[in-house]
Amino acid sequence: MKYVSTRDGNICVDSAQAILRGISKEGGLFVPDHFPKISLEFLEDLRGKSYLDRAVAVLSLYLTDFTQEELRRCVEGAYASGNFEGENPAPISVLSPDVYLLELWHGPTCAFKDMALQLLPYLMSQSNQKAGDGKTIVILVATSGDTGKAALEGFQDVAGTKILVFYPQKGVSAIQKLQMVTQRGENVGVAAVEGNFDDCQSQVKEIFTNPAILSRLEENGLTFSRANSINWGRLVPQIIYYISAYCDLVADEEIPLGEPVNICVPTGNFGNILAAYYAKQMGLPVSKLICASNENNVLTDFIRTGVYDRNRPFYLTTSPSMDILISSNLERLIFELTGRDHQLTAKRMDELKGAGRYSLTPEELKKMQEDFYGGFCTDAQVSQRIAHTFQQYSYVCDPHTAVALEVCDQYRQQTGDETRTIVASTASPFKFTSTVLGALGEPVPDNDFAQLNELSHVSGMPVPPSLAGLEHQPVRFDRTVSRAQMEQAVYNLLGLK
Ligand SMILES: *Cc1c(COP(=O)(O)O)cnc(C)c1O
């Protein structure tokens, strides 16, 4: 299988190159040149297998330049080395007779980014051996909190890689900061930057392209790479868990093999729901894909009208990982809707960059609506949904999952469609303790750790060990640098003089 750029049909690479490059040089995203098809026999065969076996089977359809042994090593490094609680990294919890929560937060940082960021480093390291120039990969991340920690956990001690994370001194929570400054691993570095996230991010972008820094790295056998959510190596791990979830439902006799399900996903960058769409393209029995947004409802409007318009107010909500006005992975859907027209996709993306707006044709809109439903909800509805879900099902969900449950309910009421639905649960409620405690009408202590204990008390769930132990971990990275000092900090953290 080859990978083409969404914006240029002449660019054609194999998966190792797509993963190493991350983004195509003219700005397009790499997509498989066709979707491998899976049959009911394929699903039947996976039904009795472990998550690891299922992962290898799905990956081998896409990463055809990897051997089975290579894929198995990658998958075992990601999912079988004690990084995830339990044997199945993505277990299902039955909420009600027709709603299943696919819990994607049993990894080291208690949120769904772990599912992809645990596997990506192994795929990158392996890709580098196949198609790289032998240099050590240096991942550089500017983070407003969660993604940085998930990347640190993923790359920790993966051979042939190093990772440096910069976070803004202002704007990360006490727990997020502790998670980063106590990070273990020989190949990791972390520093705080004076200022806010934008300061931090713009300087990281500058470092990425600064010729003096690049040549200094080259001389030392190092090369920059990125772990963005548009990297094919982050998308493909997400296809696995939808296929695995379906197999689990069949194995548990919740559904007969072949019966279609709906999938509802709390959406920001459109990566997670795109993976579900890809699974459907492959032949997984999926009926509707329900795209759930918070008040930043640019995707709801897009799915309802065919007009994508980022010119609108930006809201800070209680589901911050979905506070996004440009969903970068949507480009891959546009590519499919245009009948894989590279030029038209490029034109739309130009319009987005310029006027901040583009429209689908009526035919494209119709095609999208056959697969997708879009809905959104407010913070007040999220709060009510958290309370309602606890009262009715004794299940405590996080605010992002609550957005999905709320929109799933709206969809059912509006359409009467009662198809059984897999709802992606993207974070542990312990990641958002103050919102969850507030929604449940409980007191919200000032101290982050007191909040964890309070939520544990209310919910009867133990505090996840990775969060509970933080208070007592030794701090390894206590430096704060100015923007001007970041370049030197990169050298110091990489051990260059
Ligand atoms: C990143 C994230 C999302 C959004 O996922 P996308 O792939 O960006 O659409 C939803 N919930 C949580 C908790 C996240 O961290």
Short mmCIF file of C-alpha atoms and ligand atoms in Angstrom, two decimals:
data_model
loop_
_atom_site.label_atom_id
_atom_site.label_comp_id
_atom_site.label_asym_id
_atom_site.label_seq_id
_atom_site.Cartn_x
_atom_site.Cartn_y
_atom_site.Cartn_z
CA MET A 1 0.00 0.00 0.00
CA LYS A 2 1.17 3.50 -0.87
CA TYR A 3 0.28 6.86 0.63
CA VAL A 4 -0.60 9.93 -1.40
CA SER A 5 -0.86 13.56 -0.38
CA THR A 6 -4.35 15.04 -0.17
CA ARG A 7 -3.08 18.04 -2.17
CA ASP A 8 -0.79 16.49 -4.76
CA GLY A 9 -1.42 13.18 -6.51
CA ASN A 10 2.17 12.95 -7.70
CA ILE A 11 3.44 12.55 -4.17
CA CYS A 12 3.41 8.88 -3.35
CA VAL A 13 5.36 7.29 -0.49
CA ASP A 14 5.23 4.15 1.61
CA SER A 15 4.01 4.13 5.18
CA ALA A 16 7.43 4.46 6.83
CA GLN A 17 8.05 7.68 4.90
CA ALA A 18 4.55 8.99 5.60
CA ILE A 19 5.12 8.45 9.33
CA LEU A 20 8.60 9.98 9.32
CA ARG A 21 7.57 13.06 7.34
CA GLY A 22 4.31 13.65 9.23
CA ILE A 23 3.08 16.18 6.68
CA SER A 24 3.71 16.34 2.94
CA LYS A 25 6.04 19.10 1.78
CA GLU A 26 3.34 21.15 0.05
CA GLY A 27 1.22 21.04 3.20
CA GLY A 28 -1.06 18.10 2.32
CA LEU A 29 -1.80 15.14 4.58
CA PHE A 30 -0.86 11.57 3.78
CA VAL A 31 -3.74 9.18 3.09
CA PRO A 32 -3.74 5.52 2.04
CA ASP A 33 -4.13 5.13 -1.74
CA HIS A 34 -7.11 2.85 -1.10
CA PHE A 35 -8.96 1.40 1.87
CA PRO A 36 -8.18 -2.24 2.55
CA LYS A 37 -11.42 -4.20 2.86
CA ILE A 38 -12.31 -6.33 5.84
CA SER A 39 -14.96 -9.05 5.65
CA LEU A 40 -17.21 -10.58 8.28
CA GLU A 41 -14.86 -13.58 8.24
CA PHE A 42 -11.99 -11.25 9.16
CA LEU A 43 -14.03 -9.94 12.12
CA GLU A 44 -15.09 -13.46 13.08
CA ASP A 45 -11.44 -14.45 13.11
CA LEU A 46 -10.48 -11.50 15.33
CA ARG A 47 -13.37 -12.10 17.71
CA GLY A 48 -11.54 -14.58 19.91
CA LYS A 49 -8.20 -12.79 19.72
CA SER A 50 -6.47 -10.38 22.08
CA TYR A 51 -6.20 -6.64 21.46
CA LEU A 52 -2.54 -7.16 20.52
CA ASP A 53 -3.37 -9.73 17.86
CA ARG A 54 -6.18 -7.56 16.51
CA ALA A 55 -3.82 -4.58 16.40
CA VAL A 56 -1.22 -6.50 14.39
CA ALA A 57 -3.91 -7.75 12.01
CA VAL A 58 -5.30 -4.26 11.34
CA LEU A 59 -1.90 -2.57 11.10
CA SER A 60 -0.63 -5.14 8.64
CA LEU A 61 -3.39 -4.08 6.21
CA TYR A 62 -2.03 -0.53 6.18
CA LEU A 63 1.67 -0.71 7.02
CA THR A 64 2.53 -3.16 4.28
CA ASP A 65 6.21 -2.19 4.29
CA PHE A 66 6.54 -3.47 7.89
CA THR A 67 7.02 -7.17 8.65
CA GLN A 68 4.67 -8.98 11.02
CA GLU A 69 7.52 -9.27 13.53
CA GLU A 70 8.18 -5.53 13.38
CA LEU A 71 4.52 -4.74 13.88
CA ARG A 72 4.28 -7.14 16.79
CA ARG A 73 7.29 -5.54 18.49
CA CYS A 74 5.74 -2.09 18.07
CA VAL A 75 2.36 -3.20 19.38
CA GLU A 76 3.86 -5.01 22.37
CA GLY A 77 5.99 -2.01 23.26
CA ALA A 78 2.91 0.18 23.20
CA TYR A 79 0.18 -1.91 24.76
CA ALA A 80 1.77 -4.81 26.63
CA SER A 81 4.44 -3.30 28.84
CA GLY A 82 2.29 -2.34 31.78
CA ASN A 83 1.39 1.03 30.25
CA PHE A 84 -2.30 0.23 30.31
CA GLU A 85 -4.32 -1.15 33.18
CA GLY A 86 -5.67 -4.57 32.38
CA GLU A 87 -5.29 -6.77 29.34
CA ASN A 88 -7.52 -4.81 26.98
CA PRO A 89 -6.29 -1.22 26.61
CA ALA A 90 -9.68 -0.13 25.26
CA PRO A 91 -12.42 -1.97 27.18
CA ILE A 92 -16.15 -1.46 26.76
CA SER A 93 -18.46 -0.53 29.58
CA VAL A 94 -22.16 -1.21 29.02
CA LEU A 95 -23.98 1.96 30.03
CA SER A 96 -27.51 0.95 29.02
CA PRO A 97 -28.93 -1.80 26.80
CA ASP A 98 -28.06 0.15 23.66
CA VAL A 99 -25.22 2.49 24.61
CA TYR A 100 -21.68 1.22 25.03
CA LEU A 101 -18.84 3.35 26.33
CA LEU A 102 -15.53 2.60 24.67
CA GLU A 103 -13.12 3.65 27.42
CA LEU A 104 -10.00 5.02 25.80
CA TRP A 105 -8.43 6.39 28.98
CA HIS A 106 -6.76 3.46 30.72
CA GLY A 107 -3.28 4.55 29.61
CA PRO A 108 -0.56 6.41 31.51
CA THR A 109 -2.10 9.90 31.25
CA CYS A 110 -5.74 8.81 31.64
CA ALA A 111 -6.89 10.22 28.28
CA PHE A 112 -7.41 8.90 24.78
CA LYS A 113 -4.30 10.48 23.21
CA ASP A 114 -2.37 7.67 24.93
CA MET A 115 -3.92 5.12 22.57
CA ALA A 116 -2.03 6.64 19.63
CA LEU A 117 0.91 8.26 21.39
CA GLN A 118 1.99 4.99 22.97
CA LEU A 119 2.28 3.33 19.56
CA LEU A 120 3.53 6.22 17.39
CA PRO A 121 7.08 6.33 18.89
CA TYR A 122 7.65 2.67 18.05
CA LEU A 123 6.27 3.15 14.54
CA MET A 124 8.54 6.18 14.10
CA SER A 125 11.61 4.46 15.42
CA GLN A 126 10.96 1.46 13.15
CA SER A 127 10.22 3.75 10.18
CA ASN A 128 13.48 5.53 10.82
CA GLN A 129 15.35 2.26 10.59
CA LYS A 130 13.63 1.44 7.30
CA ALA A 131 13.49 4.77 5.51
CA GLY A 132 15.45 7.23 7.63
CA ASP A 133 19.03 8.43 7.49
CA GLY A 134 20.16 6.79 10.72
CA LYS A 135 19.86 9.96 12.78
CA THR A 136 18.23 10.04 16.21
CA ILE A 137 14.74 11.57 16.05
CA VAL A 138 14.18 14.57 18.28
CA ILE A 139 10.55 15.36 19.03
CA LEU A 140 9.96 18.96 20.07
CA VAL A 141 6.61 19.81 21.63
CA ALA A 142 5.00 23.01 22.85
CA THR A 143 2.13 22.02 25.07
CA SER A 144 -0.69 23.63 26.95
CA GLY A 145 -0.75 20.56 29.16
CA ASP A 146 -2.10 17.20 28.18
CA THR A 147 -0.56 16.39 24.83
CA GLY A 148 2.94 17.12 26.09
CA LYS A 149 2.60 14.64 28.91
CA ALA A 150 1.09 11.98 26.66
CA ALA A 151 3.99 12.45 24.21
CA LEU A 152 6.56 12.24 27.02
CA GLU A 153 5.04 8.97 28.21
CA GLY A 154 4.96 7.59 24.69
CA PHE A 155 8.54 8.42 23.74
CA GLN A 156 10.06 7.63 27.14
CA ASP A 157 13.03 5.32 26.56
CA VAL A 158 12.03 4.36 22.98
CA ALA A 159 15.29 3.58 21.17
CA GLY A 160 16.43 6.08 18.54
CA THR A 161 14.26 8.92 19.85
CA LYS A 162 14.52 11.90 22.19
CA ILE A 163 11.76 14.22 23.29
CA LEU A 164 11.80 17.80 24.57
CA VAL A 165 8.71 19.48 25.94
CA PHE A 166 8.21 23.18 26.63
CA TYR A 167 5.18 24.31 28.60
CA PRO A 168 4.06 27.84 29.49
CA GLN A 169 4.77 28.90 33.04
CA LYS A 170 1.24 30.30 33.17
CA GLY A 171 -1.69 28.24 32.05
CA VAL A 172 -1.11 24.65 33.09
CA SER A 173 -2.69 23.16 36.19
CA ALA A 174 -0.71 22.04 39.22
CA ILE A 175 -1.25 18.40 38.31
CA GLN A 176 -0.31 18.92 34.65
CA LYS A 177 2.89 20.63 35.71
CA LEU A 178 3.80 17.90 38.19
CA GLN A 179 3.12 15.25 35.57
CA MET A 180 5.71 16.81 33.30
CA VAL A 181 8.44 17.86 35.72
CA THR A 182 8.54 14.39 37.31
CA GLN A 183 8.70 12.56 33.95
CA ARG A 184 11.00 9.56 33.99
CA GLY A 185 13.19 8.33 31.13
CA GLU A 186 16.74 8.82 29.86
CA ASN A 187 15.72 10.48 26.58
CA VAL A 188 13.36 13.17 27.87
CA GLY A 189 13.71 16.87 28.69
CA VAL A 190 11.19 19.39 30.02
CA ALA A 191 11.37 23.14 30.67
CA ALA A 192 8.90 25.88 31.58
CA VAL A 193 8.83 29.01 29.41
CA GLU A 194 8.06 32.51 30.68
CA GLY A 195 4.78 33.72 29.21
CA ASN A 196 1.68 32.00 27.83
CA PHE A 197 1.11 29.12 25.44
CA ASP A 198 1.26 31.25 22.30
CA ASP A 199 4.72 32.57 23.29
CA CYS A 200 5.89 29.05 23.89
CA GLN A 201 4.39 27.67 20.67
CA SER A 202 5.66 30.42 18.37
CA GLN A 203 9.21 29.99 19.67
CA VAL A 204 9.06 26.21 19.20
CA LYS A 205 7.94 26.79 15.59
CA GLU A 206 10.89 29.12 15.12
CA ILE A 207 13.32 26.55 16.51
CA PHE A 208 12.00 23.88 14.14
CA THR A 209 13.05 25.89 11.09
CA ASN A 210 16.08 27.78 12.43
CA PRO A 211 18.96 26.81 10.08
CA ALA A 212 21.67 27.27 12.72
CA ILE A 213 19.89 24.93 15.12
CA LEU A 214 19.15 22.40 12.38
CA SER A 215 22.79 22.18 11.30
CA ARG A 216 23.95 21.93 14.92
CA LEU A 217 21.62 18.95 15.32
CA GLU A 218 22.76 17.38 12.06
CA GLU A 219 26.39 17.55 13.15
CA ASN A 220 25.45 15.59 16.22
CA GLY A 221 23.47 12.91 14.42
CA LEU A 222 20.07 14.34 15.40
CA THR A 223 17.03 15.40 13.37
CA PHE A 224 13.72 17.06 14.32
CA SER A 225 10.40 15.35 13.80
CA ARG A 226 6.81 15.95 14.89
CA ALA A 227 4.18 13.92 16.64
CA ASN A 228 1.16 16.02 15.51
CA SER A 229 -2.33 14.61 15.38
CA ILE A 230 -2.18 14.73 11.56
CA ASN A 231 0.65 12.16 11.45
CA TRP A 232 -0.54 8.94 9.83
CA GLY A 233 1.18 7.08 12.68
CA ARG A 234 -1.25 8.70 15.11
CA LEU A 235 -4.34 8.02 13.04
CA VAL A 236 -3.85 4.36 12.23
CA PRO A 237 -3.74 3.22 15.91
CA GLN A 238 -7.18 4.75 16.31
CA ILE A 239 -8.74 2.57 13.62
CA ILE A 240 -7.76 -0.49 15.64
CA TYR A 241 -9.94 0.21 18.65
CA TYR A 242 -13.14 0.67 16.68
CA ILE A 243 -12.64 -2.68 15.00
CA SER A 244 -11.66 -4.25 18.31
CA ALA A 245 -14.71 -2.75 20.07
CA TYR A 246 -17.00 -4.24 17.44
CA CYS A 247 -15.37 -7.65 17.92
CA ASP A 248 -15.83 -7.34 21.69
CA LEU A 249 -19.54 -6.60 21.29
CA VAL A 250 -19.92 -9.68 19.10
CA ALA A 251 -17.84 -11.82 21.47
CA ASP A 252 -19.95 -10.66 24.43
CA GLU A 253 -23.12 -11.47 22.46
CA GLU A 254 -24.33 -7.89 22.65
CA ILE A 255 -24.79 -7.86 18.85
CA PRO A 256 -24.85 -10.54 16.15
CA LEU A 257 -21.93 -10.44 13.72
CA GLY A 258 -22.80 -8.10 10.84
CA GLU A 259 -25.29 -5.90 12.68
CA PRO A 260 -24.50 -2.23 12.12
CA VAL A 261 -23.75 0.06 15.06
CA ASN A 262 -23.60 3.83 15.34
CA ILE A 263 -20.44 5.47 16.66
CA CYS A 264 -20.57 8.76 18.57
CA VAL A 265 -17.34 10.71 19.13
CA PRO A 266 -16.58 13.90 21.09
CA THR A 267 -14.65 15.77 18.43
CA GLY A 268 -11.98 18.45 18.26
CA ASN A 269 -9.35 17.95 15.58
CA PHE A 270 -11.50 15.35 13.79
CA GLY A 271 -8.87 12.62 14.24
CA ASN A 272 -10.80 10.22 16.41
CA ILE A 273 -14.02 10.31 14.38
CA LEU A 274 -12.07 10.13 11.11
CA ALA A 275 -10.59 6.84 12.29
CA ALA A 276 -14.15 5.55 12.82
CA TYR A 277 -15.05 6.72 9.29
CA TYR A 278 -12.00 4.88 7.91
CA ALA A 279 -13.10 1.73 9.76
CA LYS A 280 -16.49 2.09 8.08
CA GLN A 281 -14.86 2.55 4.67
CA MET A 282 -12.99 -0.70 5.30
CA GLY A 283 -16.26 -2.53 5.80
CA LEU A 284 -16.85 -2.45 9.56
CA PRO A 285 -20.65 -2.58 9.99
CA VAL A 286 -21.23 1.05 10.99
CA SER A 287 -24.33 3.04 10.22
CA LYS A 288 -24.13 6.67 11.44
CA LEU A 289 -21.11 8.54 12.73
CA ILE A 290 -22.28 11.08 15.28
CA CYS A 291 -19.94 14.05 15.57
CA ALA A 292 -20.38 15.70 18.98
CA SER A 293 -19.10 19.23 19.64
CA ASN A 294 -19.22 21.72 22.48
CA GLU A 295 -20.12 25.40 21.94
CA ASN A 296 -17.25 25.66 19.47
CA ASN A 297 -19.65 24.08 17.03
CA VAL A 298 -17.98 24.76 13.70
CA LEU A 299 -18.30 21.07 12.80
CA THR A 300 -22.00 20.90 13.67
CA ASP A 301 -22.68 23.77 11.28
CA PHE A 302 -20.48 22.20 8.65
CA ILE A 303 -22.25 18.85 8.76
CA ARG A 304 -25.66 20.53 8.70
CA THR A 305 -25.00 23.13 5.99
CA GLY A 306 -21.85 22.16 4.08
CA VAL A 307 -20.25 25.51 4.93
CA TYR A 308 -17.09 25.48 7.03
CA ASP A 309 -16.58 28.89 8.57
CA ARG A 310 -13.99 29.54 11.24
CA ASN A 311 -14.93 33.22 11.53
CA ARG A 312 -16.81 33.01 14.79
CA PRO A 313 -16.23 33.59 18.49
CA PHE A 314 -13.97 31.18 20.32
CA TYR A 315 -15.25 29.85 23.65
CA LEU A 316 -13.35 28.35 26.56
CA THR A 317 -15.52 25.46 27.73
CA THR A 318 -15.40 22.72 30.35
CA SER A 319 -14.34 20.28 27.61
CA PRO A 320 -11.09 22.09 26.68
CA SER A 321 -9.65 19.40 24.40
CA MET A 322 -12.49 20.18 21.99
CA ASP A 323 -12.02 23.96 22.00
CA ILE A 324 -10.88 24.07 18.40
CA LEU A 325 -11.99 26.11 15.38
CA ILE A 326 -9.77 24.48 12.75
CA SER A 327 -10.07 20.71 12.74
CA SER A 328 -6.92 19.76 10.91
CA ASN A 329 -7.86 16.15 10.12
CA LEU A 330 -11.04 17.27 8.35
CA GLU A 331 -8.90 17.74 5.24
CA ARG A 332 -8.79 13.97 4.90
CA LEU A 333 -12.59 13.78 4.83
CA ILE A 334 -12.78 16.61 2.28
CA PHE A 335 -10.43 14.58 0.10
CA GLU A 336 -12.83 11.61 0.19
CA LEU A 337 -15.95 13.75 -0.34
CA THR A 338 -14.47 15.35 -3.45
CA GLY A 339 -13.93 11.88 -4.89
CA ARG A 340 -10.22 12.09 -4.04
CA ASP A 341 -9.67 15.29 -5.99
CA HIS A 342 -6.26 16.66 -4.96
CA GLN A 343 -6.68 20.01 -6.65
CA LEU A 344 -10.10 20.70 -5.23
CA THR A 345 -8.94 19.70 -1.73
CA ALA A 346 -5.96 22.05 -2.04
CA LYS A 347 -8.25 24.85 -3.21
CA ARG A 348 -10.60 24.45 -0.25
CA MET A 349 -7.67 24.43 2.17
CA ASP A 350 -6.39 27.63 0.56
CA GLU A 351 -9.79 29.20 1.07
CA LEU A 352 -9.71 28.12 4.71
CA LYS A 353 -6.30 29.70 5.16
CA GLY A 354 -7.35 32.91 3.42
CA ALA A 355 -10.97 33.85 4.03
CA GLY A 356 -11.37 31.19 6.72
CA ARG A 357 -14.29 29.59 4.94
CA TYR A 358 -15.24 27.11 2.20
CA SER A 359 -18.35 25.30 1.01
CA LEU A 360 -19.14 21.82 -0.21
CA THR A 361 -21.20 21.21 -3.34
CA PRO A 362 -24.75 19.92 -2.72
CA GLU A 363 -23.64 16.42 -3.86
CA GLU A 364 -20.71 16.42 -1.45
CA LEU A 365 -22.95 17.61 1.37
CA LYS A 366 -25.41 14.81 0.69
CA LYS A 367 -22.62 12.27 0.67
CA MET A 368 -21.31 13.56 4.00
CA GLN A 369 -24.76 13.48 5.58
CA GLU A 370 -25.22 9.85 4.60
CA ASP A 371 -22.40 9.00 7.00
CA PHE A 372 -22.37 11.84 9.53
CA TYR A 373 -24.71 13.55 11.94
CA GLY A 374 -23.49 16.67 13.76
CA GLY A 375 -24.70 18.04 17.10
CA PHE A 376 -23.42 20.19 19.93
CA CYS A 377 -24.21 21.13 23.50
CA THR A 378 -23.50 23.81 26.11
CA ASP A 379 -21.50 23.59 29.34
CA ALA A 380 -24.77 23.61 31.31
CA GLN A 381 -25.97 20.57 29.36
CA VAL A 382 -22.62 18.86 29.99
CA SER A 383 -22.99 19.44 33.69
CA GLN A 384 -26.54 18.06 33.70
CA ARG A 385 -25.48 15.07 31.65
CA ILE A 386 -22.69 14.20 34.10
CA ALA A 387 -25.18 14.36 36.98
CA HIS A 388 -27.86 12.43 35.09
CA THR A 389 -25.44 9.68 34.01
CA PHE A 390 -24.35 9.22 37.62
CA GLN A 391 -27.88 9.21 39.00
CA GLN A 392 -29.27 6.87 36.39
CA TYR A 393 -26.36 4.49 35.75
CA SER A 394 -23.95 5.07 38.68
CA TYR A 395 -21.33 5.92 36.07
CA VAL A 396 -19.12 8.98 36.45
CA CYS A 397 -18.01 10.38 33.09
CA ASP A 398 -15.68 13.22 32.18
CA PRO A 399 -16.96 16.41 30.44
CA HIS A 400 -15.81 15.33 26.94
CA THR A 401 -17.60 12.02 27.23
CA ALA A 402 -20.63 13.90 28.55
CA VAL A 403 -20.71 16.01 25.36
CA ALA A 404 -20.89 12.78 23.36
CA LEU A 405 -23.59 11.23 25.56
CA GLU A 406 -25.67 14.40 25.37
CA VAL A 407 -25.43 14.66 21.58
CA CYS A 408 -26.08 10.93 21.24
CA ASP A 409 -29.32 11.46 23.15
CA GLN A 410 -30.29 14.47 21.01
CA TYR A 411 -29.72 12.40 17.88
CA ARG A 412 -31.93 9.58 19.15
CA GLN A 413 -34.72 11.92 20.13
CA GLN A 414 -34.60 13.80 16.83
CA THR A 415 -34.37 10.82 14.53
CA GLY A 416 -35.90 7.95 16.47
CA ASP A 417 -32.90 5.88 15.38
CA GLU A 418 -32.30 3.32 18.12
CA THR A 419 -29.33 1.58 16.57
CA ARG A 420 -26.93 0.41 19.27
CA THR A 421 -24.24 3.00 19.71
CA ILE A 422 -20.58 2.93 20.68
CA VAL A 423 -19.75 6.21 22.43
CA ALA A 424 -16.06 7.08 22.61
CA SER A 425 -15.15 7.92 26.20
CA THR A 426 -12.02 10.03 25.85
CA ALA A 427 -10.87 10.92 29.36
CA SER A 428 -11.00 9.67 32.92
CA PRO A 429 -13.24 11.83 35.13
CA PHE A 430 -10.18 12.19 37.38
CA LYS A 431 -8.62 14.44 34.75
CA PHE A 432 -11.39 16.99 35.19
CA THR A 433 -12.19 16.73 38.87
CA SER A 434 -13.46 20.25 39.54
CA THR A 435 -15.97 20.21 36.66
CA VAL A 436 -17.15 16.72 37.57
CA LEU A 437 -17.46 17.40 41.31
CA GLY A 438 -19.31 20.65 40.57
CA ALA A 439 -21.72 18.85 38.25
CA LEU A 440 -22.42 16.25 40.91
CA GLY A 441 -23.22 19.00 43.41
CA GLU A 442 -20.26 18.14 45.60
CA PRO A 443 -17.87 20.54 47.32
CA VAL A 444 -14.81 21.39 45.20
CA PRO A 445 -11.66 21.66 47.36
CA ASP A 446 -9.01 24.19 46.25
CA ASN A 447 -6.18 21.69 46.24
CA ASP A 448 -5.92 19.43 43.16
CA PHE A 449 -5.02 16.35 45.17
CA ALA A 450 -7.84 16.92 47.64
CA GLN A 451 -10.16 17.01 44.59
CA LEU A 452 -8.89 13.62 43.45
CA ASN A 453 -9.63 12.14 46.85
CA GLU A 454 -13.03 13.78 47.00
CA LEU A 455 -14.00 12.39 43.59
CA SER A 456 -12.78 8.96 44.61
CA HIS A 457 -14.93 9.18 47.72
CA VAL A 458 -18.03 10.26 45.76
CA SER A 459 -17.64 7.83 42.87
CA GLY A 460 -16.28 4.82 44.71
CA MET A 461 -13.56 4.59 42.03
CA PRO A 462 -9.89 4.51 43.04
CA VAL A 463 -7.72 7.48 42.04
CA PRO A 464 -5.71 6.32 38.97
CA PRO A 465 -2.26 5.34 40.26
CA SER A 466 -0.43 7.62 37.80
CA LEU A 467 -2.21 10.64 39.30
CA ALA A 468 -2.27 9.51 42.93
CA GLY A 469 1.49 8.91 43.10
CA LEU A 470 2.44 12.28 41.62
CA GLU A 471 2.70 14.19 44.86
CA HIS A 472 5.58 12.03 46.00
CA GLN A 473 7.56 11.74 42.76
CA PRO A 474 10.91 13.54 42.70
CA VAL A 475 11.00 16.69 40.53
CA ARG A 476 13.55 16.25 37.73
CA PHE A 477 13.04 19.36 35.62
CA ASP A 478 12.71 22.60 37.54
CA ARG A 479 14.08 25.15 35.05
CA THR A 480 12.15 28.11 33.72
CA VAL A 481 13.62 29.82 30.66
CA SER A 482 12.81 32.98 28.72
CA ARG A 483 11.92 32.72 25.04
CA ALA A 484 15.41 33.89 24.18
CA GLN A 485 16.92 31.08 26.25
CA MET A 486 14.93 28.28 24.60
CA GLU A 487 17.55 27.59 21.93
CA GLN A 488 20.22 27.08 24.58
CA ALA A 489 17.76 24.97 26.59
CA VAL A 490 17.36 22.68 23.57
CA TYR A 491 21.14 22.15 23.45
CA ASN A 492 21.38 21.62 27.19
CA LEU A 493 18.54 19.13 27.30
CA LEU A 494 20.07 17.22 24.37
CA GLY A 495 23.44 17.17 26.14
CA LEU A 496 25.15 19.28 23.43
CA LYS A 497 27.67 21.77 24.77
C1 LIG B 1 -8.04 15.29 21.94
C2 LIG B 1 -9.29 15.00 22.70
C3 LIG B 1 -10.55 14.98 22.07
C4 LIG B 1 -10.75 15.33 20.60
O1 LIG B 1 -10.23 14.35 19.75
P1 LIG B 1 -9.93 14.71 18.20
O2 LIG B 1 -9.26 13.52 17.65
O3 LIG B 1 -9.02 15.92 18.27
O4 LIG B 1 -11.22 15.03 17.56
C5 LIG B 1 -11.67 14.64 22.83
N1 LIG B 1 -11.55 14.37 24.15
C6 LIG B 1 -10.35 14.40 24.79
C7 LIG B 1 -10.31 14.12 26.25
C8 LIG B 1 -9.19 14.70 24.09
O5 LIG B 1 -8.02 14.74 24.73
#
